[in-house]
Coordinates of C-alpha atoms in Angstrom, one line a residue:
M30 CA 33.5 -1.3 -16.7
R31 CA 32.1 -0.8 -13.2
V32 CA 28.4 0.0 -13.2
L33 CA 26.4 1.0 -10.1
L34 CA 22.6 0.5 -10.3
I35 CA 21.0 2.9 -7.8
T36 CA 17.6 3.8 -6.4
L37 CA 16.4 5.9 -3.5
H38 CA 13.5 4.2 -1.6
S39 CA 10.9 6.1 0.4
K40 CA 11.4 3.6 3.3
F41 CA 14.3 1.3 4.2
V42 CA 12.1 -1.8 4.3
H43 CA 11.4 -1.5 0.6
A44 CA 13.6 -3.5 -1.8
S45 CA 14.1 -2.9 -5.5
L46 CA 13.0 -5.4 -8.1
A47 CA 13.8 -3.3 -11.2
L48 CA 17.6 -3.1 -10.4
P49 CA 18.1 -6.9 -9.9
L50 CA 16.2 -7.6 -13.1
L51 CA 18.5 -5.1 -15.0
A52 CA 21.6 -6.5 -13.3
G53 CA 20.8 -10.0 -14.3
F54 CA 20.0 -9.1 -17.9
C55 CA 22.9 -6.8 -18.5
R56 CA 25.7 -9.1 -17.3
A57 CA 28.7 -9.3 -19.7
P58 CA 32.4 -10.1 -19.6
K59 CA 34.6 -7.3 -18.1
R60 CA 31.5 -5.6 -16.8
Q61 CA 30.7 -5.4 -13.1
L62 CA 27.1 -4.5 -12.1
L63 CA 26.5 -3.6 -8.5
I64 CA 23.2 -2.8 -6.9
R65 CA 23.1 0.0 -4.3
E66 CA 19.9 1.0 -2.5
Y67 CA 19.4 4.1 -0.3
T68 CA 16.5 6.1 0.9
V69 CA 15.3 9.7 0.2
H70 CA 15.8 10.5 3.9
E71 CA 19.6 9.9 3.9
P72 CA 21.8 13.0 3.6
K73 CA 22.7 13.6 0.0
E74 CA 26.4 14.1 1.0
A75 CA 26.5 10.7 2.6
V76 CA 25.0 8.9 -0.4
L77 CA 27.3 10.9 -2.7
A78 CA 30.4 9.9 -0.7
A79 CA 29.3 6.2 -0.6
I80 CA 28.9 6.1 -4.4
L81 CA 32.1 7.9 -5.2
A82 CA 34.0 5.6 -2.8
E83 CA 33.2 2.7 -5.1
N84 CA 34.9 4.5 -8.1
P85 CA 32.2 3.7 -10.7
D86 CA 32.5 4.3 -14.4
V87 CA 28.7 4.4 -14.9
V88 CA 25.9 5.3 -12.5
A89 CA 22.3 4.3 -13.5
L90 CA 19.5 5.9 -11.4
S91 CA 16.0 4.4 -11.2
V92 CA 13.7 7.3 -10.9
Y93 CA 10.1 7.3 -9.5
I94 CA 7.6 10.0 -8.3
W95 CA 8.8 9.7 -4.7
N96 CA 12.5 10.2 -5.6
R97 CA 12.6 12.4 -8.7
R98 CA 14.0 15.5 -7.0
E99 CA 16.5 13.7 -4.9
S100 CA 17.7 11.5 -7.8
L101 CA 18.3 14.4 -10.1
E102 CA 20.0 16.4 -7.4
L103 CA 22.2 13.4 -6.8
A104 CA 23.0 13.2 -10.5
D105 CA 24.0 16.9 -10.6
A106 CA 26.3 16.4 -7.6
L107 CA 27.9 13.3 -9.0
A108 CA 28.6 15.1 -12.3
V109 CA 30.3 17.9 -10.6
A110 CA 32.3 15.7 -8.2
K111 CA 33.5 13.3 -10.9
P112 CA 33.1 14.9 -14.4
A113 CA 34.3 11.7 -16.2
L114 CA 31.4 9.7 -14.7
R115 CA 28.7 8.6 -17.1
I116 CA 25.2 9.1 -15.6
V117 CA 22.1 7.3 -16.9
V118 CA 18.5 7.9 -15.7
G119 CA 15.5 5.7 -16.3
G120 CA 12.2 4.6 -14.8
P121 CA 8.6 5.7 -15.1
E122 CA 9.2 9.2 -13.7
V123 CA 11.6 10.3 -16.5
S124 CA 10.3 8.2 -19.4
F125 CA 8.3 11.1 -20.8
D126 CA 11.0 13.8 -20.4
G127 CA 12.7 15.2 -23.5
P128 CA 16.0 17.0 -24.3
D129 CA 15.1 19.8 -22.0
L130 CA 15.9 17.5 -19.0
F131 CA 19.5 17.5 -20.3
D132 CA 19.5 21.3 -20.4
R133 CA 18.4 21.5 -16.8
H134 CA 20.8 18.7 -15.7
P135 CA 24.0 19.1 -17.8
G136 CA 25.7 16.1 -16.2
L137 CA 23.3 13.6 -17.6
N138 CA 24.6 11.4 -20.4
A139 CA 21.6 9.2 -21.2
L140 CA 17.9 8.7 -20.5
I141 CA 16.1 5.4 -21.1
R142 CA 12.5 5.6 -22.0
G143 CA 10.2 2.8 -20.8
E144 CA 11.2 -0.8 -20.2
G145 CA 14.9 -0.8 -19.5
E146 CA 16.5 -4.2 -20.1
L147 CA 17.3 -4.0 -23.8
P148 CA 18.3 -0.3 -24.0
L149 CA 20.6 -0.4 -20.9
R150 CA 22.4 -3.5 -22.1
A151 CA 22.9 -2.0 -25.6
L152 CA 24.0 1.3 -24.1
L153 CA 26.6 -0.3 -21.8
T154 CA 27.9 -2.5 -24.7
A155 CA 28.3 0.6 -26.9
W156 CA 30.2 2.5 -24.2
Q157 CA 32.3 -0.5 -23.4
E158 CA 33.2 -0.8 -27.1
Q159 CA 33.9 3.0 -27.3
R160 CA 31.2 3.8 -29.9
P161 CA 28.2 6.1 -29.8
P162 CA 24.8 4.4 -29.0
V163 CA 23.2 5.4 -32.2
N164 CA 21.1 2.3 -32.7
V165 CA 19.9 1.8 -29.1
P166 CA 16.1 2.0 -29.1
R167 CA 14.2 4.2 -26.6
L168 CA 17.4 6.1 -25.7
T169 CA 17.9 9.9 -25.4
W170 CA 21.6 10.7 -25.1
R171 CA 24.1 13.5 -25.1
S172 CA 26.4 13.6 -28.2
E173 CA 29.0 16.3 -27.6
N174 CA 27.0 19.6 -27.9
R175 CA 23.6 18.2 -28.8
V176 CA 21.0 15.7 -27.5
V177 CA 19.9 12.8 -29.7
E178 CA 16.5 11.1 -29.3
N179 CA 16.7 7.6 -30.8
P180 CA 13.4 6.2 -32.0
D181 CA 11.3 3.7 -30.1
G182 CA 12.0 0.1 -30.5
P183 CA 10.8 -3.4 -29.4
T184 CA 10.6 -4.6 -25.9
L185 CA 11.4 -8.2 -24.8
A186 CA 9.4 -10.8 -26.7
S187 CA 9.9 -13.3 -23.9
L188 CA 10.3 -12.2 -20.3
D189 CA 12.1 -15.5 -19.6
E190 CA 15.1 -13.9 -21.3
I191 CA 15.6 -12.1 -18.1
P192 CA 17.5 -14.4 -15.7
S193 CA 15.8 -14.9 -12.3
P194 CA 17.3 -12.3 -9.9
F195 CA 16.4 -14.6 -7.1
A196 CA 18.3 -17.6 -8.5
L197 CA 21.3 -15.2 -9.1
D198 CA 21.1 -14.0 -5.4
L199 CA 20.7 -10.4 -6.6
V200 CA 17.7 -9.6 -4.3
D201 CA 18.0 -8.8 -0.6
L202 CA 15.6 -11.2 1.0
S203 CA 16.3 -10.0 4.6
R204 CA 14.0 -7.0 4.7
G205 CA 10.8 -8.9 5.2
L206 CA 9.2 -7.7 2.0
V207 CA 10.1 -8.9 -1.5
Y208 CA 8.6 -7.9 -4.8
L209 CA 7.9 -10.5 -7.5
E210 CA 6.9 -10.0 -11.1
T211 CA 5.0 -12.7 -13.0
S212 CA 3.7 -10.5 -15.8
R213 CA 4.0 -7.1 -17.4
G214 CA 1.2 -4.9 -18.8
C215 CA -2.5 -4.9 -18.3
P216 CA -5.4 -5.7 -20.7
F217 CA -7.4 -2.7 -19.4
R218 CA -6.8 0.9 -20.3
C219 CA -7.7 2.9 -17.2
A220 CA -6.9 6.5 -18.1
F221 CA -5.0 7.4 -14.8
C222 CA -2.7 4.4 -15.2
M223 CA 0.6 4.2 -17.2
S224 CA -0.4 0.6 -18.3
A225 CA -3.0 2.2 -20.5
L226 CA -0.3 3.1 -23.0
D227 CA 0.3 -0.5 -23.9
P228 CA -2.6 -3.0 -23.7
R229 CA -0.3 -6.0 -24.2
V230 CA 0.2 -8.5 -21.4
R231 CA 3.3 -10.6 -21.3
S232 CA 3.7 -13.4 -18.8
Y233 CA 6.7 -15.3 -17.6
S234 CA 6.5 -19.0 -18.3
M235 CA 4.7 -21.0 -15.7
A236 CA 8.0 -23.0 -15.1
R237 CA 9.8 -19.7 -14.3
I238 CA 7.0 -18.4 -12.1
E239 CA 6.9 -21.7 -10.1
A240 CA 10.7 -21.8 -9.7
D241 CA 10.8 -18.2 -8.3
L242 CA 7.9 -18.9 -6.0
R243 CA 9.4 -22.1 -4.8
L244 CA 12.7 -20.5 -4.0
L245 CA 11.1 -17.6 -2.1
M246 CA 8.8 -20.0 -0.1
E247 CA 11.7 -22.2 0.8
R248 CA 13.6 -19.2 2.0
E249 CA 10.5 -18.3 4.1
V250 CA 10.4 -14.7 3.0
P251 CA 7.7 -13.2 5.3
C252 CA 5.8 -11.2 2.6
I253 CA 5.9 -11.6 -1.2
K254 CA 4.2 -8.8 -3.0
L255 CA 3.3 -9.5 -6.6
V256 CA 3.6 -6.3 -8.7
D257 CA 1.4 -7.5 -11.6
R258 CA -1.1 -4.7 -12.5
T259 CA -4.1 -7.1 -12.6
F260 CA -2.8 -10.4 -11.4
N261 CA -6.0 -12.4 -12.4
Y262 CA -6.4 -11.0 -15.9
D263 CA -6.4 -14.6 -17.0
A264 CA -8.5 -16.7 -14.6
E265 CA -7.0 -20.1 -15.4
R266 CA -3.4 -18.7 -15.1
A267 CA -4.2 -17.1 -11.7
R268 CA -5.9 -20.2 -10.4
H269 CA -2.9 -22.3 -11.4
I270 CA -0.6 -20.0 -9.4
F271 CA -2.9 -19.9 -6.4
S272 CA -3.0 -23.7 -6.4
F273 CA 0.8 -23.9 -6.6
I274 CA 1.1 -21.7 -3.6
L275 CA -1.5 -23.6 -1.6
R276 CA 0.4 -26.8 -2.2
H277 CA 3.9 -25.5 -1.4
H278 CA 3.5 -22.6 1.0
R279 CA 5.4 -22.5 4.3
R280 CA 5.4 -19.3 6.3
S281 CA 5.2 -16.6 3.6
R282 CA 2.1 -14.5 2.9
F283 CA 1.3 -13.2 -0.5
H284 CA -0.1 -9.8 -1.6
F285 CA -1.9 -9.5 -5.0
E286 CA -3.6 -6.6 -6.9
I287 CA -6.7 -8.2 -8.4
G288 CA -9.8 -7.3 -10.3
A289 CA -12.5 -8.7 -8.1
Q290 CA -15.0 -8.7 -11.0
L291 CA -12.8 -11.1 -12.9
L292 CA -13.0 -13.9 -10.2
D293 CA -14.9 -16.9 -11.5
D294 CA -16.7 -19.5 -9.3
A295 CA -13.8 -22.0 -9.6
T296 CA -11.3 -19.5 -8.4
L297 CA -13.5 -18.3 -5.5
Q298 CA -14.0 -21.9 -4.4
L299 CA -10.3 -22.4 -4.4
L300 CA -9.7 -19.2 -2.4
E301 CA -12.2 -20.2 0.2
E302 CA -9.9 -23.1 1.0
A303 CA -6.8 -20.9 1.7
P304 CA -5.4 -20.7 5.2
A305 CA -6.3 -17.5 7.0
G306 CA -3.8 -14.7 6.1
L307 CA -1.9 -16.6 3.4
F308 CA -3.3 -14.3 0.7
Q309 CA -3.9 -10.5 0.9
F310 CA -5.9 -8.8 -1.9
E311 CA -5.8 -5.2 -3.0
I312 CA -8.8 -4.3 -5.1
G313 CA -9.0 -1.0 -7.0
V314 CA -12.6 0.0 -7.2
Q315 CA -11.7 3.7 -7.7
S316 CA -15.3 4.9 -8.1
T317 CA -18.9 3.6 -7.9
R318 CA -20.2 6.2 -10.3
A319 CA -20.9 4.7 -13.7
D320 CA -20.3 7.9 -15.8
T321 CA -17.0 8.5 -14.0
L322 CA -15.8 4.9 -14.7
A323 CA -16.8 5.3 -18.3
A324 CA -14.8 8.6 -18.5
I325 CA -11.6 6.9 -17.4
R326 CA -12.2 3.9 -19.6
R327 CA -12.5 1.5 -16.7
S328 CA -14.9 -1.3 -17.6
T329 CA -16.3 -2.8 -14.4
D330 CA -19.4 -4.7 -13.6
L331 CA -20.0 -3.2 -10.2
E332 CA -22.6 -5.7 -9.1
V333 CA -20.4 -8.7 -9.9
L334 CA -17.5 -6.9 -8.2
F335 CA -19.5 -6.2 -5.0
E336 CA -20.9 -9.8 -4.9
N337 CA -17.4 -11.3 -5.3
I338 CA -16.1 -9.0 -2.5
R339 CA -19.0 -10.1 -0.3
R340 CA -18.2 -13.7 -1.0
L341 CA -14.5 -13.2 -0.2
R342 CA -15.4 -11.4 3.0
R343 CA -17.8 -14.1 4.2
A344 CA -14.9 -16.6 4.0
E345 CA -13.0 -14.5 6.5
N346 CA -9.6 -15.8 5.4
I347 CA -8.3 -13.1 3.0
P348 CA -7.6 -9.5 4.2
L349 CA -9.2 -7.2 1.6
H350 CA -7.8 -3.7 0.8
L351 CA -10.1 -1.6 -1.3
D352 CA -9.1 1.7 -3.1
L353 CA -11.1 4.8 -4.0
I354 CA -9.6 7.7 -6.0
A355 CA -10.9 11.2 -5.5
G356 CA -10.9 13.9 -8.2
L357 CA -11.8 11.7 -11.2
P358 CA -13.9 13.3 -14.0
G359 CA -17.5 14.1 -13.2
E360 CA -17.5 13.0 -9.6
N361 CA -18.4 15.5 -6.9
Y362 CA -18.2 15.4 -3.1
H363 CA -21.6 13.8 -2.6
D364 CA -20.8 11.1 -5.2
F365 CA -17.5 10.3 -3.5
C366 CA -19.2 10.0 -0.1
L367 CA -21.7 7.6 -1.6
S368 CA -18.8 5.5 -2.8
I369 CA -17.3 5.5 0.7
D370 CA -20.7 4.3 2.1
R371 CA -21.1 1.6 -0.5
L372 CA -17.6 0.2 0.0
L373 CA -17.6 0.3 3.8
D374 CA -20.9 -1.6 3.7
L375 CA -18.8 -4.4 2.2
R376 CA -16.7 -4.4 5.4
P377 CA -13.2 -4.5 3.9
H378 CA -10.3 -4.7 6.2
H379 CA -8.8 -1.5 4.7
L380 CA -10.3 1.2 2.6
Q381 CA -7.9 3.7 1.1
L382 CA -9.0 7.2 0.0
E383 CA -6.5 8.9 -2.3
P384 CA -6.6 11.9 -4.7
V385 CA -5.8 11.0 -8.3
K386 CA -2.3 11.6 -9.5
L387 CA -2.0 12.9 -13.1
L388 CA 1.1 11.0 -14.1
P389 CA 3.2 12.3 -17.0
G390 CA 2.3 10.3 -20.1
S391 CA -0.9 8.9 -18.8
P392 CA -4.1 9.5 -20.9
L393 CA -5.8 11.4 -18.0
R394 CA -2.8 13.8 -17.9
Q395 CA -3.2 14.4 -21.6
Q396 CA -7.0 14.9 -21.1
A397 CA -6.6 17.2 -18.1
A398 CA -7.7 20.3 -19.9
Q399 CA -10.7 18.5 -21.5
F400 CA -12.0 17.5 -18.1
G401 CA -10.9 20.7 -16.3
L402 CA -8.6 18.8 -14.0
R403 CA -6.0 21.0 -12.2
H404 CA -3.0 19.3 -10.6
D405 CA 0.3 20.1 -8.9
P406 CA 3.0 20.4 -11.5
H407 CA 5.5 18.7 -9.2
P408 CA 5.6 15.0 -8.1
P409 CA 3.4 13.3 -7.2
Y410 CA 1.2 15.4 -9.5
T411 CA -1.8 15.3 -7.2
V412 CA -5.1 16.7 -8.4
L413 CA -5.8 20.1 -6.8
G414 CA -9.3 20.8 -8.2
T415 CA -11.9 19.8 -10.7
P416 CA -15.1 21.5 -12.0
E417 CA -17.1 19.2 -9.6
L418 CA -14.6 18.9 -6.7
P419 CA -12.9 22.1 -5.6
F420 CA -9.7 22.1 -3.5
I421 CA -11.7 22.7 -0.3
D422 CA -13.7 19.5 -0.9
L423 CA -10.6 17.5 -1.8
E424 CA -9.0 18.6 1.4
R425 CA -12.0 17.6 3.4
L426 CA -11.9 14.1 1.8
R427 CA -8.2 13.9 2.6
G428 CA -9.0 14.6 6.2
M429 CA -11.7 11.9 6.1
G430 CA -9.1 9.5 4.7
R431 CA -6.8 10.3 7.7
M432 CA -9.6 9.5 10.1
L433 CA -10.3 6.3 8.3
D434 CA -6.7 5.3 8.8
L435 CA -6.8 6.1 12.5
T436 CA -10.0 4.1 13.1
W437 CA -11.3 1.5 10.7
N438 CA -8.0 0.8 8.8
A439 CA -6.0 0.5 12.0
G440 CA -8.1 -2.5 13.1
R441 CA -9.3 -0.7 16.2
L442 CA -12.4 1.3 17.1
G443 CA -14.7 -1.0 15.0
T444 CA -17.5 -0.9 17.5
F445 CA -17.2 2.8 18.1
F446 CA -17.1 3.6 14.3
Q447 CA -20.1 1.5 13.5
Q448 CA -22.2 3.1 16.2
L449 CA -21.0 6.5 15.2
A450 CA -22.0 5.8 11.6
E451 CA -25.5 4.8 12.8
F452 CA -26.0 8.0 14.7
C453 CA -24.6 10.1 11.8
Q454 CA -26.8 8.1 9.3
S455 CA -23.8 6.9 7.2
P456 CA -20.1 6.0 7.5
A457 CA -19.1 9.0 5.3
R458 CA -20.9 11.4 7.5
A459 CA -19.2 9.9 10.6
L460 CA -15.8 10.4 8.9
E461 CA -16.8 13.9 8.0
R462 CA -17.7 14.8 11.6
L463 CA -14.5 13.3 12.9
A464 CA -12.4 15.1 10.3
D465 CA -14.1 18.5 11.0
Y466 CA -13.4 18.0 14.7
W467 CA -9.8 17.0 14.1
N468 CA -9.2 19.9 11.7
H469 CA -10.8 22.5 14.1
R470 CA -8.4 21.4 16.9
H471 CA -5.4 21.0 14.6
L472 CA -4.9 17.5 15.8
H473 CA -3.6 16.3 12.4
R474 CA -0.5 18.4 13.0
R475 CA 0.9 16.0 15.6
S476 CA 1.2 12.3 16.0
L477 CA -1.0 10.8 18.7
S478 CA -0.3 7.8 20.8
Q479 CA -3.1 5.2 20.8
R480 CA -4.2 6.2 24.3
E481 CA -4.2 9.9 23.2
L482 CA -6.3 9.0 20.2
F483 CA -9.0 7.4 22.5
L484 CA -8.9 10.3 24.9
Q485 CA -9.5 12.8 22.0
L486 CA -12.3 10.6 20.7
W487 CA -13.9 10.8 24.1
Q488 CA -13.7 14.6 24.0
F489 CA -15.3 14.4 20.5
V490 CA -18.2 12.5 22.0
L491 CA -18.6 14.9 24.9
A492 CA -18.6 17.9 22.5
G493 CA -21.0 16.5 20.0
F494 CA -23.4 14.1 21.6
D495 CA -25.6 13.8 24.7
G496 CA -28.3 11.5 26.2
D497 CA -28.4 7.9 25.0
A498 CA -26.1 8.6 22.0
R499 CA -23.3 9.7 24.4
L500 CA -23.8 6.7 26.7
S501 CA -23.8 4.3 23.8
L502 CA -20.7 5.8 22.2
R503 CA -19.0 5.7 25.6
S504 CA -19.6 2.0 25.9
C505 CA -18.3 1.4 22.4
L506 CA -15.2 3.5 23.0
A507 CA -14.5 1.6 26.2
R508 CA -14.9 -1.8 24.6
D509 CA -12.5 -0.9 21.7
F510 CA -10.0 0.5 24.2
A511 CA -10.0 -2.7 26.2
L512 CA -9.5 -4.8 23.1
C513 CA -6.3 -3.0 22.1
E514 CA -4.7 -1.5 25.2
R515 CA -3.9 -2.6 28.7
C516 CA -4.9 -0.2 31.4
P517 CA -3.1 0.1 34.7
A518 CA -5.5 0.6 37.6
D519 CA -4.1 4.1 38.4
Q520 CA -4.5 5.3 34.7
T521 CA -8.1 4.5 34.0
P522 CA -9.7 6.9 31.4
E523 CA -13.0 8.3 32.5
F524 CA -14.9 6.7 29.6
L525 CA -14.2 3.2 31.1
E526 CA -16.8 1.6 33.3
P527 CA -15.0 -0.8 35.7
A528 CA -17.2 -3.5 37.3
S529 CA -18.1 -2.5 40.8
R530 CA -20.9 -4.8 42.0
E531 CA -19.8 -7.5 44.4
E532 CA -21.4 -10.3 42.4
E533 CA -19.6 -9.1 39.2
L534 CA -16.2 -8.9 40.9
T535 CA -16.7 -12.4 42.3
L536 CA -17.5 -13.8 38.8
S537 CA -14.4 -12.0 37.4
K538 CA -12.1 -13.3 40.2
I539 CA -13.2 -16.9 39.6
R540 CA -12.4 -16.7 35.9
I541 CA -9.1 -15.0 36.4
Q542 CA -8.0 -17.7 38.9
E543 CA -8.9 -20.4 36.4
E544 CA -6.8 -18.7 33.8
M545 CA -3.8 -18.4 36.1
E546 CA -4.0 -22.1 36.8
R547 CA -4.1 -22.9 33.1
I548 CA -1.0 -20.9 32.3
R549 CA 1.0 -21.7 35.4
G550 CA 4.6 -22.5 34.6
R551 CA 4.4 -21.5 30.9
G552 CA 6.2 -18.2 31.2
I553 CA 3.2 -16.2 30.3
K554 CA 2.4 -12.9 32.0
L555 CA -1.3 -12.2 32.7
Q556 CA -3.0 -8.9 33.2
H557 CA -6.7 -8.3 33.3
L558 CA -9.5 -5.8 33.2
T559 CA -13.2 -6.2 34.0
L560 CA -15.7 -3.8 32.6
A561 CA -19.5 -3.4 32.9
F562 CA -21.5 -2.1 30.0
D563 CA -25.0 -0.6 30.3
H564 CA -25.4 0.7 26.7
L565 CA -23.4 -1.6 24.4
P566 CA -25.1 -2.1 21.0
G567 CA -26.8 -5.4 20.6
T568 CA -27.5 -5.8 24.3
N569 CA -30.6 -4.7 26.2
R570 CA -29.3 -5.1 29.7
R571 CA -26.1 -4.6 31.8
C572 CA -23.4 -6.9 30.6
L573 CA -20.0 -7.9 32.1
R574 CA -16.8 -8.4 30.0
L575 CA -13.5 -9.7 31.2
Y576 CA -10.4 -8.8 29.2
L577 CA -7.3 -11.0 29.6
Y578 CA -3.9 -9.7 28.4
R579 CA -1.3 -12.4 27.8
S580 CA 2.3 -11.6 27.0
A581 CA 5.5 -13.6 26.9
P582 CA 9.1 -13.0 25.6
G583 CA 9.2 -13.0 21.8
R584 CA 5.4 -12.9 21.5
G585 CA 3.1 -10.0 20.9
L586 CA 0.3 -9.0 23.2
E587 CA -2.7 -11.4 23.1
V588 CA -6.1 -10.0 24.1
E589 CA -9.1 -12.2 24.9
E590 CA -12.6 -10.9 25.6
I591 CA -14.8 -13.1 27.7
S592 CA -18.5 -12.5 28.4
L593 CA -19.3 -13.2 32.1

């Protein structure tokens, strides 16, 4: 039996973990399991042709919110092109579909609900032995002219029963990003999350976790992203894994989703010793409104969470990505803006603003009518309005999120944004003014280069500010521009303030000559820019800054700011 395990990614850089886990677990004599990964952007005809060229007996599609439509269309086309082909679908996006899915897609033969290893192996064994899969748990399947829904059944008692897909060389390690699972489930029951349906947490053994980590570190995979829902649900376990990585790491960096409120002092002390950039943390705050957190059953001590984030931020060695979700029960526009202000006050490296998605099967989806939540009926099931937050406010928040991505989250415009927030009296109001300006001029409809972004922000300043505020924002914009973009002498934006006084130019020339002597013969190209600032925040007099831009083959641009 020749079985193709297939998924459609949203981006090529993504690599599947689910399919290698299934391939390792479902191995059997006279059964060939092949993993094939495509993207939703590839022409359906090209994917169809590639699959059929391999002459499979079974195609199993892993379905998610980003590929539901494309996966089911592909299944329909496969069934027409090769009627004898058996087609299975599974994954979170179809786990709550019933027999009606088979009515809409007559080529489907089976649907696996929930965790896939045990049902898929049992299904393939039944088909290989030419018998109906009557005893396969969590399986919906077509039996001649009817659809049968088998009852639910157990999941794996021990995750170690799944062979390591890395040891079996089933995972493509060449894409720069690899997903790693060390546990399944979550002890918390947040209503918007699918993990709320099963509060159990199962962990792989520490020996298995260490073996997989060691293999990936030895292969020097650039980024290893752990998919555990709340990695540090057990403080001692998390601390052990952090310590193991600290002892054996090479060039890889690690991304974790953590609950910051669960970090104890021993773990924080350990994390403070980590090399800069080795760990990256994603922390879902979601809301800072107590009643909203209670409504979604999210138990969080916000003061402990905030203090732990401050402590992590003071260490300056771990990039922090915080999340807020708009459209949760009871939270209005003003409440959400307060959450933005509170989290940006913590100075995270990235703050993501996203509307809540009412996923099929999630408790919040089931309670949508109770809370008055209206959502798009199609993937990704985004909220479109609540009693407290109408669509127009959600759209305004979405625009603010885009401006956050262009400024703060992009690691540029930090000086400008902080000064703008001060003039606007809060970060949220600054984002609001930026979003309104962008929307009024339809700037979100096209992609802007970095230089165009700065030029548009200068027009924003000219249109909305005058006097000292304009002068200060101009200096901030000029500094941020110089920190991220080289500027040829004949292409100087009008908001830059090049040094012009003779004594300033002399100081700059001396420092540039010293630098040229230092790098002579090292294959480094040097460019420079000298700016004068009369209204830079934190200074009460004219100041001079020299910007050195170093570049070399195989290296990115290095920018150094020097006060003269």
